[in-house]
Coordinates of C-alpha atoms in Angstrom, one line a residue:
Chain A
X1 CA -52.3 -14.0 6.2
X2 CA -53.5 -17.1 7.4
X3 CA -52.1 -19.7 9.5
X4 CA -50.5 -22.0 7.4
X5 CA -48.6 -19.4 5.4
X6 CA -47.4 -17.9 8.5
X7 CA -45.9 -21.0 9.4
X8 CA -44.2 -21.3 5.8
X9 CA -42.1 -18.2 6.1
X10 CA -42.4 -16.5 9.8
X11 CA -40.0 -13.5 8.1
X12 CA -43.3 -12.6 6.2
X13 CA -45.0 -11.1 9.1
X14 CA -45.9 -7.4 9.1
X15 CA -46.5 -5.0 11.5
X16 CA -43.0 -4.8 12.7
X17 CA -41.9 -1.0 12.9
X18 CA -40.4 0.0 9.8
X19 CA -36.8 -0.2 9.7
X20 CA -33.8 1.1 6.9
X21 CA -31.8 -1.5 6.6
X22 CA -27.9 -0.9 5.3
X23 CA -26.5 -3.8 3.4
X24 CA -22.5 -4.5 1.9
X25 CA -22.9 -6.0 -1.4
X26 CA -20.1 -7.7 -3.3
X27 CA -20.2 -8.5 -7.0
X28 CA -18.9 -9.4 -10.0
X29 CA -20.6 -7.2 -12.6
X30 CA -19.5 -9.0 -15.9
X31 CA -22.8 -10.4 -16.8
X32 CA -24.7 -7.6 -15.5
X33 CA -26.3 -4.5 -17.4
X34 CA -25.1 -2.6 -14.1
X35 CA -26.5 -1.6 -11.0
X36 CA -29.6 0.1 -12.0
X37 CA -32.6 -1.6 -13.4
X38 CA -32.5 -1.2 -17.1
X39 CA -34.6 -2.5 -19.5
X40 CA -31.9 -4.3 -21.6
X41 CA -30.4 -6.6 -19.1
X42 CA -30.6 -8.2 -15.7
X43 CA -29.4 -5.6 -13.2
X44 CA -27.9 -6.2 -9.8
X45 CA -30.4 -3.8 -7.9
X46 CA -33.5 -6.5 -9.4
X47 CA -31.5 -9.6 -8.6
X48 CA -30.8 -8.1 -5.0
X49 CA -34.3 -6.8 -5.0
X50 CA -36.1 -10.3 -5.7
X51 CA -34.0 -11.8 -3.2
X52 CA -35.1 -9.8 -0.1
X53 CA -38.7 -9.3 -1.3
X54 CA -38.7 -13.6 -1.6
X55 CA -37.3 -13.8 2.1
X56 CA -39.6 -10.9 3.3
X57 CA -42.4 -10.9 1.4
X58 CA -42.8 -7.5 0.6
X59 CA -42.8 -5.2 -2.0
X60 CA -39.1 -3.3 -1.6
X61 CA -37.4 -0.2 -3.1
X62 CA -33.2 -0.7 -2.9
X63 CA -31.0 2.2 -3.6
X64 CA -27.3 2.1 -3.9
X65 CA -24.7 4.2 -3.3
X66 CA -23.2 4.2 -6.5
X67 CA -24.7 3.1 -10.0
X68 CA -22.4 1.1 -11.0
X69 CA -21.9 0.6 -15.0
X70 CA -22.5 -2.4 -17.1
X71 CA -19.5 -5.0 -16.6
X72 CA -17.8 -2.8 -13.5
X73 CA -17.4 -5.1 -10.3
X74 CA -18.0 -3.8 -6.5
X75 CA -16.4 -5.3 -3.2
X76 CA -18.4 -3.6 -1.3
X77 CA -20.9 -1.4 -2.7
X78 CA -24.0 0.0 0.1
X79 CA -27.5 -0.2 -0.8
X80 CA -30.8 0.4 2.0
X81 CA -34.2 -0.8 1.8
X82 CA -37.3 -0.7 4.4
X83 CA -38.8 -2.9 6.0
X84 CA -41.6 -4.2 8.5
X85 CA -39.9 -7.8 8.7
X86 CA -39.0 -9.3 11.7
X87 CA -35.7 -10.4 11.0
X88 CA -32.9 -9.4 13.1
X89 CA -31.1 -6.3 11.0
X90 CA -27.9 -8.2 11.7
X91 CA -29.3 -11.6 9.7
X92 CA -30.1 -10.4 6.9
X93 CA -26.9 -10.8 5.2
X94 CA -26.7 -14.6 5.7
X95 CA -30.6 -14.6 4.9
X96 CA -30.4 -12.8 1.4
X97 CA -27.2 -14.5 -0.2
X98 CA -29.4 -17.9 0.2
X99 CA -30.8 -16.8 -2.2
X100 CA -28.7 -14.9 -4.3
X101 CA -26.5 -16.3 -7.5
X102 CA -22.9 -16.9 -7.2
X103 CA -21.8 -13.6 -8.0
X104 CA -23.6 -11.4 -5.6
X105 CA -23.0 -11.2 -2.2
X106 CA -24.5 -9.1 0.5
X107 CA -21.1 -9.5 3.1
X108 CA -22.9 -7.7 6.0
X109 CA -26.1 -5.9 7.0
X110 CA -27.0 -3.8 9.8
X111 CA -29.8 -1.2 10.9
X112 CA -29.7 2.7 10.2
X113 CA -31.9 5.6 10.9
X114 CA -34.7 6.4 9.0
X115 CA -33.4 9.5 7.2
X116 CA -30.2 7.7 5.8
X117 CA -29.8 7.6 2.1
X118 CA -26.9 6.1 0.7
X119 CA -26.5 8.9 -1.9
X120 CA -26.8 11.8 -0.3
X121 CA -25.1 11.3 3.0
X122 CA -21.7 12.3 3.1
X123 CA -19.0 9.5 1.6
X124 CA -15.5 9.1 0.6
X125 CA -15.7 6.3 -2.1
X126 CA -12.8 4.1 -3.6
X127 CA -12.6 2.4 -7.0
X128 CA -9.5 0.9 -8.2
X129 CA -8.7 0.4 -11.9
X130 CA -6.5 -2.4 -12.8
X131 CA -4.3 -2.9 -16.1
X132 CA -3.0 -5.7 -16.8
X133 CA 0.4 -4.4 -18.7
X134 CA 2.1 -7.3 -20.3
X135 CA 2.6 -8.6 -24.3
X136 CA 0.3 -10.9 -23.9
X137 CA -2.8 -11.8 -22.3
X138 CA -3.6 -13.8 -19.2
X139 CA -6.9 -15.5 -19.6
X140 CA -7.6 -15.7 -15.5
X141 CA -7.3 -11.5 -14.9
X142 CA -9.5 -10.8 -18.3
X143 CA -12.8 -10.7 -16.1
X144 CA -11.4 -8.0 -13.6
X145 CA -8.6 -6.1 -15.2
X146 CA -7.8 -4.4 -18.8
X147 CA -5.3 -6.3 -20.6
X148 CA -2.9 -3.3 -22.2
X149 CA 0.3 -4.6 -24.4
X150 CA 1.8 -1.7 -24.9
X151 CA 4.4 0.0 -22.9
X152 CA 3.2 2.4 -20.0
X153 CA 5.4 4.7 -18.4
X154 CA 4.0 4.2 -14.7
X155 CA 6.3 7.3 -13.0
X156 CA 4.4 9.6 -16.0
X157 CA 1.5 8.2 -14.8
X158 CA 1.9 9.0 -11.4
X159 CA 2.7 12.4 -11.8
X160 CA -0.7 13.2 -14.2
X161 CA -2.4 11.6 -11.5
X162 CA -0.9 14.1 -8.9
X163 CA -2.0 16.6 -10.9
X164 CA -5.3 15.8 -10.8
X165 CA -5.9 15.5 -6.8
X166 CA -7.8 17.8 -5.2
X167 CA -10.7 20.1 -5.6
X168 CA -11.4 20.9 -9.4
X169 CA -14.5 21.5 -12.1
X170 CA -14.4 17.6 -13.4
X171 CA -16.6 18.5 -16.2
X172 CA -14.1 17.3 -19.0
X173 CA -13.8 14.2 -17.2
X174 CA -17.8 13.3 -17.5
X175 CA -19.5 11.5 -20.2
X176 CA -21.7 13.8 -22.1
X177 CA -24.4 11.7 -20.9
X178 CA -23.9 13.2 -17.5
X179 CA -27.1 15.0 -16.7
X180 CA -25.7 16.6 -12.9
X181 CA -25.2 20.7 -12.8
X182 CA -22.3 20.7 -10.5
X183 CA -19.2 18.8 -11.9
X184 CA -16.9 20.2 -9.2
X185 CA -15.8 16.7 -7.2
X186 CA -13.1 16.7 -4.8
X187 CA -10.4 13.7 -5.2
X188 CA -8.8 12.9 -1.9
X189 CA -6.0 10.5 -3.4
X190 CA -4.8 9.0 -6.2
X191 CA -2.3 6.3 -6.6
X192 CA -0.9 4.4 -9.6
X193 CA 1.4 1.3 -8.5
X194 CA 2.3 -1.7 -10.5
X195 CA 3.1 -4.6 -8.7
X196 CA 4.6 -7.5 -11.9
X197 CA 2.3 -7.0 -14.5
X198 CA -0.6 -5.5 -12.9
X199 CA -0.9 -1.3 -12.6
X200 CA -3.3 -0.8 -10.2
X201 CA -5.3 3.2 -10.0
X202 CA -6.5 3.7 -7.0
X203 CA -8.6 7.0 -6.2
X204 CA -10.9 8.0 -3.5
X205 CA -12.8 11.2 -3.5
X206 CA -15.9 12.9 -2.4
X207 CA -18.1 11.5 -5.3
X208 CA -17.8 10.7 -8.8
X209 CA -19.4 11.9 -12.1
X210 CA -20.5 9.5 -14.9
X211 CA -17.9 7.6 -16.2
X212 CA -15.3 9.8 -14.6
X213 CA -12.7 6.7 -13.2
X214 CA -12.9 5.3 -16.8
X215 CA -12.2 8.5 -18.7
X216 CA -9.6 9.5 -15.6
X217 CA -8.0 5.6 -16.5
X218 CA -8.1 6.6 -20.0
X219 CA -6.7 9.8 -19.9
X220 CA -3.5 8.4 -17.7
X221 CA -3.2 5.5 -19.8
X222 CA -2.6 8.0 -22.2
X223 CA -0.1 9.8 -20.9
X224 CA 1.9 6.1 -20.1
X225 CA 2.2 5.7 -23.9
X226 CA 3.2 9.7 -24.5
X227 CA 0.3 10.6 -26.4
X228 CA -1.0 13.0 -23.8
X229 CA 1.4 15.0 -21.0
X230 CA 0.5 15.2 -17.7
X231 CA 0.4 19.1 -18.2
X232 CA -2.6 18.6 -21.1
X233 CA -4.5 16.9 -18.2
X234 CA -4.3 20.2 -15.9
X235 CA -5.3 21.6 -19.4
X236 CA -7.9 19.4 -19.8
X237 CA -9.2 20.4 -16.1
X238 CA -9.2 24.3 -16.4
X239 CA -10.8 24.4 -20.5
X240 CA -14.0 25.4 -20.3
X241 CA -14.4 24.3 -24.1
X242 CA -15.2 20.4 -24.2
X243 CA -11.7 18.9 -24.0
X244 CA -11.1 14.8 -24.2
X245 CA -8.8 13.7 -22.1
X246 CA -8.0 10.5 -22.9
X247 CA -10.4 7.5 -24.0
X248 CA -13.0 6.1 -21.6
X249 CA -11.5 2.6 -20.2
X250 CA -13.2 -0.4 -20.6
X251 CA -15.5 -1.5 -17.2
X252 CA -13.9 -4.7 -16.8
X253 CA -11.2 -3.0 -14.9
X254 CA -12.9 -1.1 -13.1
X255 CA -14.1 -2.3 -8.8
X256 CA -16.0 -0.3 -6.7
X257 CA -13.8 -0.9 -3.8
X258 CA -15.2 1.1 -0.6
X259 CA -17.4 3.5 0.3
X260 CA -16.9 5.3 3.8
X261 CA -19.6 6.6 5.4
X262 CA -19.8 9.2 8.6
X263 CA -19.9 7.2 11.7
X264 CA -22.4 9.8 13.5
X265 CA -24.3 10.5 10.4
X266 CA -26.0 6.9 10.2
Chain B
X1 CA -2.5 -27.9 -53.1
X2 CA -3.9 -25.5 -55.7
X3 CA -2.5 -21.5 -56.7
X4 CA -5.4 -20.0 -54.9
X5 CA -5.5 -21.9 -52.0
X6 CA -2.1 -21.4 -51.7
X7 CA -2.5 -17.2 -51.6
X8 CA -5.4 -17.7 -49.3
X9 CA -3.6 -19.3 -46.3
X10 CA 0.2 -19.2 -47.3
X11 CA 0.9 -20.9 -43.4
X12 CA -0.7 -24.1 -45.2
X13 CA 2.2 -24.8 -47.6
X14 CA 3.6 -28.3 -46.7
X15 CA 6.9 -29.7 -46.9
X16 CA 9.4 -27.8 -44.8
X17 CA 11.4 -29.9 -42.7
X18 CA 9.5 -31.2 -39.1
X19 CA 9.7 -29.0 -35.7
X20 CA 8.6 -30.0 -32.9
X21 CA 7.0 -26.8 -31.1
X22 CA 6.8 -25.4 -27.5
X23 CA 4.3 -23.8 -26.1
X24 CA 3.5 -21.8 -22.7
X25 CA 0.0 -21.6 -22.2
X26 CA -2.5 -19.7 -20.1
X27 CA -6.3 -20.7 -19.6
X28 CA -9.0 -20.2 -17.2
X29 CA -9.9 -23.9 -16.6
X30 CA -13.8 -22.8 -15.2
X31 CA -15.8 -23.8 -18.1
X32 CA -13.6 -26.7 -19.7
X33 CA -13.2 -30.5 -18.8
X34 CA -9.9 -30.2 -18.3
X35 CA -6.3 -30.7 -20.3
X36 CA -7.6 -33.4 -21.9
X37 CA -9.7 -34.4 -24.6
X38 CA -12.9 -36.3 -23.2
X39 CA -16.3 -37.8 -24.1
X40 CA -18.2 -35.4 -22.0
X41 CA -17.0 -31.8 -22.7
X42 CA -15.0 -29.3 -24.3
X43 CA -11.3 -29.7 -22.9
X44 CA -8.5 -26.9 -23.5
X45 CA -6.1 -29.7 -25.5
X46 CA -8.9 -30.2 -28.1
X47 CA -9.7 -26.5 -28.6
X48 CA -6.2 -25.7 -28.9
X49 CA -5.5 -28.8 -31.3
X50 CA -8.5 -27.0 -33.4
X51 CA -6.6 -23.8 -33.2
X52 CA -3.4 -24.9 -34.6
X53 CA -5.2 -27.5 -37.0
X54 CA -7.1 -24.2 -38.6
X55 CA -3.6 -22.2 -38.7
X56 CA -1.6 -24.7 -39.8
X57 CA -3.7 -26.8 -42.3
X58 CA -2.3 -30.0 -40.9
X59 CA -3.9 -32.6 -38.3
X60 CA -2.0 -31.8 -35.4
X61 CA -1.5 -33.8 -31.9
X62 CA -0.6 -31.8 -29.0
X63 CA 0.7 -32.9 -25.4
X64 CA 0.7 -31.4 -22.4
X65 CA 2.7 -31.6 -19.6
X66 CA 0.3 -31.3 -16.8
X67 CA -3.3 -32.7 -17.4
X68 CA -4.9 -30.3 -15.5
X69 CA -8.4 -31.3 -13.9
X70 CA -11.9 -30.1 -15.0
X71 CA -12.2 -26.3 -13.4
X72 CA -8.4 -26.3 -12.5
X73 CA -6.7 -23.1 -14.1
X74 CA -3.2 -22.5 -15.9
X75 CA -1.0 -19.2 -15.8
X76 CA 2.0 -21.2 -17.8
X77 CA 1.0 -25.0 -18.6
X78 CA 3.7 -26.5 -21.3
X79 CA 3.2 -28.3 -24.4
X80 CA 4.1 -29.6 -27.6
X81 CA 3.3 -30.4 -31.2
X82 CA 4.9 -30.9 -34.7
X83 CA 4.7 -29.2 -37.6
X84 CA 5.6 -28.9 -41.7
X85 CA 4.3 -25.4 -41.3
X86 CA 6.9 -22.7 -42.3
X87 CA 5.4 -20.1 -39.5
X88 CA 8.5 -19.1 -37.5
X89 CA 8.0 -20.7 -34.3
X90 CA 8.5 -17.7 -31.9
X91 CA 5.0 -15.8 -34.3
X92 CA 3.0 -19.3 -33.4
X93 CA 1.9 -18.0 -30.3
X94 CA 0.1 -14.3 -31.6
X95 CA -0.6 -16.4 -34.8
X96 CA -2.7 -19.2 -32.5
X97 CA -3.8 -16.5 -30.2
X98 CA -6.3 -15.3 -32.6
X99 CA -7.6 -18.2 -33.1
X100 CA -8.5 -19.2 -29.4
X101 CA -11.3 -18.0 -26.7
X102 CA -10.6 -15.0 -24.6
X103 CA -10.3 -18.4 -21.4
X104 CA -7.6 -20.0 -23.4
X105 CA -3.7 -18.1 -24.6
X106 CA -0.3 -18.6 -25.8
X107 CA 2.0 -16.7 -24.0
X108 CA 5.1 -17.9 -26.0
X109 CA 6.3 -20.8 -28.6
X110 CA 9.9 -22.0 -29.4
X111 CA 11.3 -24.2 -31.1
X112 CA 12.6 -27.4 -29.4
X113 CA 14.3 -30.6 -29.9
X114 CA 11.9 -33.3 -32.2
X115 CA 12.9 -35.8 -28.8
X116 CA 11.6 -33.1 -26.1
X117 CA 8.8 -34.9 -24.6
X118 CA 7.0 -32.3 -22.2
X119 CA 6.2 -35.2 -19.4
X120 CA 9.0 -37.4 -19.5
X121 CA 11.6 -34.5 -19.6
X122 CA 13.0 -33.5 -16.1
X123 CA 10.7 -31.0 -14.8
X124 CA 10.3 -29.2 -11.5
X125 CA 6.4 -28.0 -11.5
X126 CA 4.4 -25.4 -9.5
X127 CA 0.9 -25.9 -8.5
X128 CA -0.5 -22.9 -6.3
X129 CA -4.1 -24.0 -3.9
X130 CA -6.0 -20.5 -3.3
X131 CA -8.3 -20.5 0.1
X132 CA -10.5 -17.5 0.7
X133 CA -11.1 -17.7 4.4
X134 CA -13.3 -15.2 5.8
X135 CA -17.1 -15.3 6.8
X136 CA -18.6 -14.4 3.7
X137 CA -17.9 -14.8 0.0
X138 CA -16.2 -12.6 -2.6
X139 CA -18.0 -12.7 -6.5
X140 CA -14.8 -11.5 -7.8
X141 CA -12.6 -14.4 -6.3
X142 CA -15.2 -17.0 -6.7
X143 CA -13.9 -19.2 -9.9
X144 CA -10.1 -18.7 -8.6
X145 CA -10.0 -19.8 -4.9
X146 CA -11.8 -21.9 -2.6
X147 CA -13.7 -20.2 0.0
X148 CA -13.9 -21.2 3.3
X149 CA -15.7 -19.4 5.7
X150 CA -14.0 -21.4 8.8
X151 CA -10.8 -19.9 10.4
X152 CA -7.9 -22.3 9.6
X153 CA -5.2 -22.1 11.9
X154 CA -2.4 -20.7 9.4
X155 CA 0.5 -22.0 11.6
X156 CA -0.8 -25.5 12.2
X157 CA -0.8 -25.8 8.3
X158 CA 2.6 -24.4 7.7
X159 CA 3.9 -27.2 10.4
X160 CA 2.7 -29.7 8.6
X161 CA 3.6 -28.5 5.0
X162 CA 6.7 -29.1 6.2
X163 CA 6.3 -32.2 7.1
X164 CA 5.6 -33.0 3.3
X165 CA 8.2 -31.8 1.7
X166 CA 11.4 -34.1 0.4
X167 CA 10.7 -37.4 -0.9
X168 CA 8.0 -39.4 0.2
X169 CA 5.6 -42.1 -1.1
X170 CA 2.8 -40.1 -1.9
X171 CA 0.1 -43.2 -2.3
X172 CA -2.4 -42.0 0.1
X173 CA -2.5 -38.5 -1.4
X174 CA -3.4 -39.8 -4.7
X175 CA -7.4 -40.2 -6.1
X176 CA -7.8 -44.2 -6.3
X177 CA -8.4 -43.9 -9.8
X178 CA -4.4 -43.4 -10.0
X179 CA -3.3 -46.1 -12.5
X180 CA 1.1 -45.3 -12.0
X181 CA 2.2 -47.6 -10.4
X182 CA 5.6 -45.6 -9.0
X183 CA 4.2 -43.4 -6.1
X184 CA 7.3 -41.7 -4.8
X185 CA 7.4 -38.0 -5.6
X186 CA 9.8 -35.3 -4.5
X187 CA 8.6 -31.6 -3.0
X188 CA 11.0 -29.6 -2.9
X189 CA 9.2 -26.7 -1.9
X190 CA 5.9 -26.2 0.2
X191 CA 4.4 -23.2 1.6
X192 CA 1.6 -21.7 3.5
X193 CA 1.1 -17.7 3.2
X194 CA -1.8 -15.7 4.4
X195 CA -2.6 -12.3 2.9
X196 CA -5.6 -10.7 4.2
X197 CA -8.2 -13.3 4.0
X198 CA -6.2 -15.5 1.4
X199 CA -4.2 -18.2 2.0
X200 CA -1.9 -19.2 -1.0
X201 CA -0.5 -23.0 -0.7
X202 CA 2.5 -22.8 -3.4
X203 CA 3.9 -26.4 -4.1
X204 CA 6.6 -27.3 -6.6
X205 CA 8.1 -30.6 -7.0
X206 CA 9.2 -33.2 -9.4
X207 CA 5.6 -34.7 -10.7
X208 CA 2.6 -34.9 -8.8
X209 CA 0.1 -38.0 -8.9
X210 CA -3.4 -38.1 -9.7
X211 CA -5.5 -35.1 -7.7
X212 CA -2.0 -34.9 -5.6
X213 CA -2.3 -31.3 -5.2
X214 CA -5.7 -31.0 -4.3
X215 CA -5.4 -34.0 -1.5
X216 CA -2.5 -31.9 -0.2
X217 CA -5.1 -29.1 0.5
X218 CA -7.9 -30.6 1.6
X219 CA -5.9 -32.4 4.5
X220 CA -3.8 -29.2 5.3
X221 CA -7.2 -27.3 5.7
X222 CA -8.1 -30.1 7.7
X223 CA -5.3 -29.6 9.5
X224 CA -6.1 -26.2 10.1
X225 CA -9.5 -26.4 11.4
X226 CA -8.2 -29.3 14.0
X227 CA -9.9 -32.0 12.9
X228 CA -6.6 -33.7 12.1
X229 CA -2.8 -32.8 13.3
X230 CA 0.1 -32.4 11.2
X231 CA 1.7 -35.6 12.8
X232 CA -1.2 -37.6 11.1
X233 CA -0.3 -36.3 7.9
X234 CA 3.2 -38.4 8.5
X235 CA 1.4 -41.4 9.5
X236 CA -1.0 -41.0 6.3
X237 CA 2.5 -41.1 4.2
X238 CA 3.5 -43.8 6.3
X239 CA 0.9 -45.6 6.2
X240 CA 0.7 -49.2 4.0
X241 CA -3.0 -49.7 4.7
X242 CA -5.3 -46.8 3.1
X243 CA -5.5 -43.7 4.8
X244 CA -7.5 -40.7 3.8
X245 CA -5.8 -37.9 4.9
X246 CA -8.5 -35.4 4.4
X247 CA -10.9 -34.2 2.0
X248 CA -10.2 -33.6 -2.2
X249 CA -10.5 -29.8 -1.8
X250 CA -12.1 -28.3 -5.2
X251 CA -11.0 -27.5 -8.5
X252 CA -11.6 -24.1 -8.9
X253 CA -9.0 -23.2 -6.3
X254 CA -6.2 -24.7 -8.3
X255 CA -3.6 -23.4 -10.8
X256 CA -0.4 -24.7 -12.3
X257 CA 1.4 -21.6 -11.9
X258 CA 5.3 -22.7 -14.0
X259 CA 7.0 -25.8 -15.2
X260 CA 10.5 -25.4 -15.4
X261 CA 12.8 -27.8 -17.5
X262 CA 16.2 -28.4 -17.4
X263 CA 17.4 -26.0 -20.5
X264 CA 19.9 -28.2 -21.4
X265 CA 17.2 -30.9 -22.4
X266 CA 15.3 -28.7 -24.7

């Protein structure tokens, strides 16, 4: 690198010790083919990528914590990359969302070891799902909720969700798209409260198969209109023949809300 | 008006007596011009006008009672048109509804007197100013609230809410380009309310002037950050010599949240 360049963009430099580098993202996934790079839309994890490789000037791998699907949203979603920069771990944050597009924020980054992956370290994550449960629809919360006119009964709700707390085979609760061996998750809580018009889900657990927050929306959202029982969801749980619970929900409704990470693991 | 015209849109037929009709309506203000028709964008009174124009058959002039900014939102804006239609006038709104853009709905129509007039009827209306206030941004509350990464001292701002409310001349909280010429205005109600890292101004009163709301804001976030003190908010209302009592804040962070009228007058 000559001088010149150097003097363009001091973050370029190299030689810096490699460092993993743990960022919060925020976004608004509705124009987004998801987290992942896809071939059929602009992803979150290339827009983030480009970002940091134009402020560092390297070539950079990012992994998240969570894939998220096409349309869902994230509060704070993790993600790490490597670097040799030399730009304090703690400035990134500020550094990347200059040049990041309205609807993707990185809220704060900070420095971890080496051996930290966001995937396979141990987590609790939260997502809530939000249902917007009135006759008719309010233009404002279509972007981040799922607009539902028809009667739910929330206490029914509640109880299916009870049901399905703890450690269980989730299989039945997986797209068939899934491609993991083990479908056994553990779901640490699960909480359906409506608050006006708006029934929030709210469920933390140990990790999350494909699509299994949608179909687990779907499948409660059922049972709030009587079609399904909460007891046909313990059903659904234990069959070892392909059982559908419910519909998947749309993604719209669907945030990525927190995931929590081992202090002494990072 | 031929047969099979007639079978193909029976809502067309012409000749039942005039109704003057109500409506409650909802719309993300983000990508429109405003309320009202302009030369330099799509505004929500013109793209409802089309709406009811296509449903009805007839050439339709609707009024609002709040001409709502470019970018400000509506969860329950009021207005009214006539009609020879024969649609009953409570299935207007689902019947407009799927006409309309996912940003714009109907929540509900009625029928009302043929001299309601939805801005010269007695009217209490609520406006509600949304301030994110933490360091960084949220995507997901980007195009609904203002963010403002300074801290805002939430007590300061409350004092001088106050200080606003009962009947004042509001002429220095009105955009110059204000053409009434009667600047008194009641608030009966203003108040400042953080949760978490929003702060909610809620303001209802009996009409509000040109970019009212929005001056309110912008000098009660001055307020907050100390750059001005509630007490010079009473000398801006005081004041016969133009005083600027803080910034415009923007549009985005705006919505008219209810217009009540007296039911007697309907």
């Amino acid at each position: 690198m000559n001088e010149s360049n150097r003097m363009k963009d001091d973050h370029s430099v190299k030689g810096c010790p490699l460092r993993r580098i743990l960022l919060s993202v925020s976004y608004d996934g509705t124009r987004y083919c998801g987290w992942q790079v896809q071939p059929n839309g602009i992803s979150i994890q290339a827009v983030l990528q480009e970002a940091i490789e134009t402020l560092t000037g390297e070539k950079i791998q990012l992994t998240g914590a969570s894939r998220t699907d096409a349309g869902v949203h994230a509060l704070d979603q993790a993600a790490v990359f490597d670097t040799h920069s030399a730009i304090p771990a703690e400035r990134f944050a500020l550094a990347i969302n200059q040049k990041l597009p309205e609807d993707i924020a990185v809220l704060s980054s900070r420095q971890v070891s080496l051996d930290f992956h966001p995937r396979y370290q141990k987590t609790s994550k939260t997502y809530e799902y939000k249902i917007l449960n009135r006759r008719t629809p309010l233009p404002c919360q279509r972007l981040y909720s799922y607009f539902f006119p028809r009667p739910l009964d929330v206490e029914a709700m509640a109880q299916a969700a009870a049901l399905l707390c703890g450690t269980h085979d989730f299989k039945n609760f997986a797209s068939t798209k899934t491609t993991v061996r083990d479908t056994v998750r553990t779901i640490y809580a699960l909480s359906v409260q409506k608050k006006d018009d708006m029934i929030t889900l709210r469920i933390t657990g140990n990790g999350f198969l494909y699509n299994m927050v949608r179909i687990i929306a779907g499948a409660l959202i059922f049972v709030g209109t009587g079609q399904s029982t909460p007891e046909s969801l313990l059903d659904a749980l234990e069959s070892d023949v392909r059982v559908v619970p419910g519909p998947t929900a749309p993604a719209c409704g669907l945030t990525l809300t927190s995931i929590c990470y081992d202090e002494e693991e990072i």
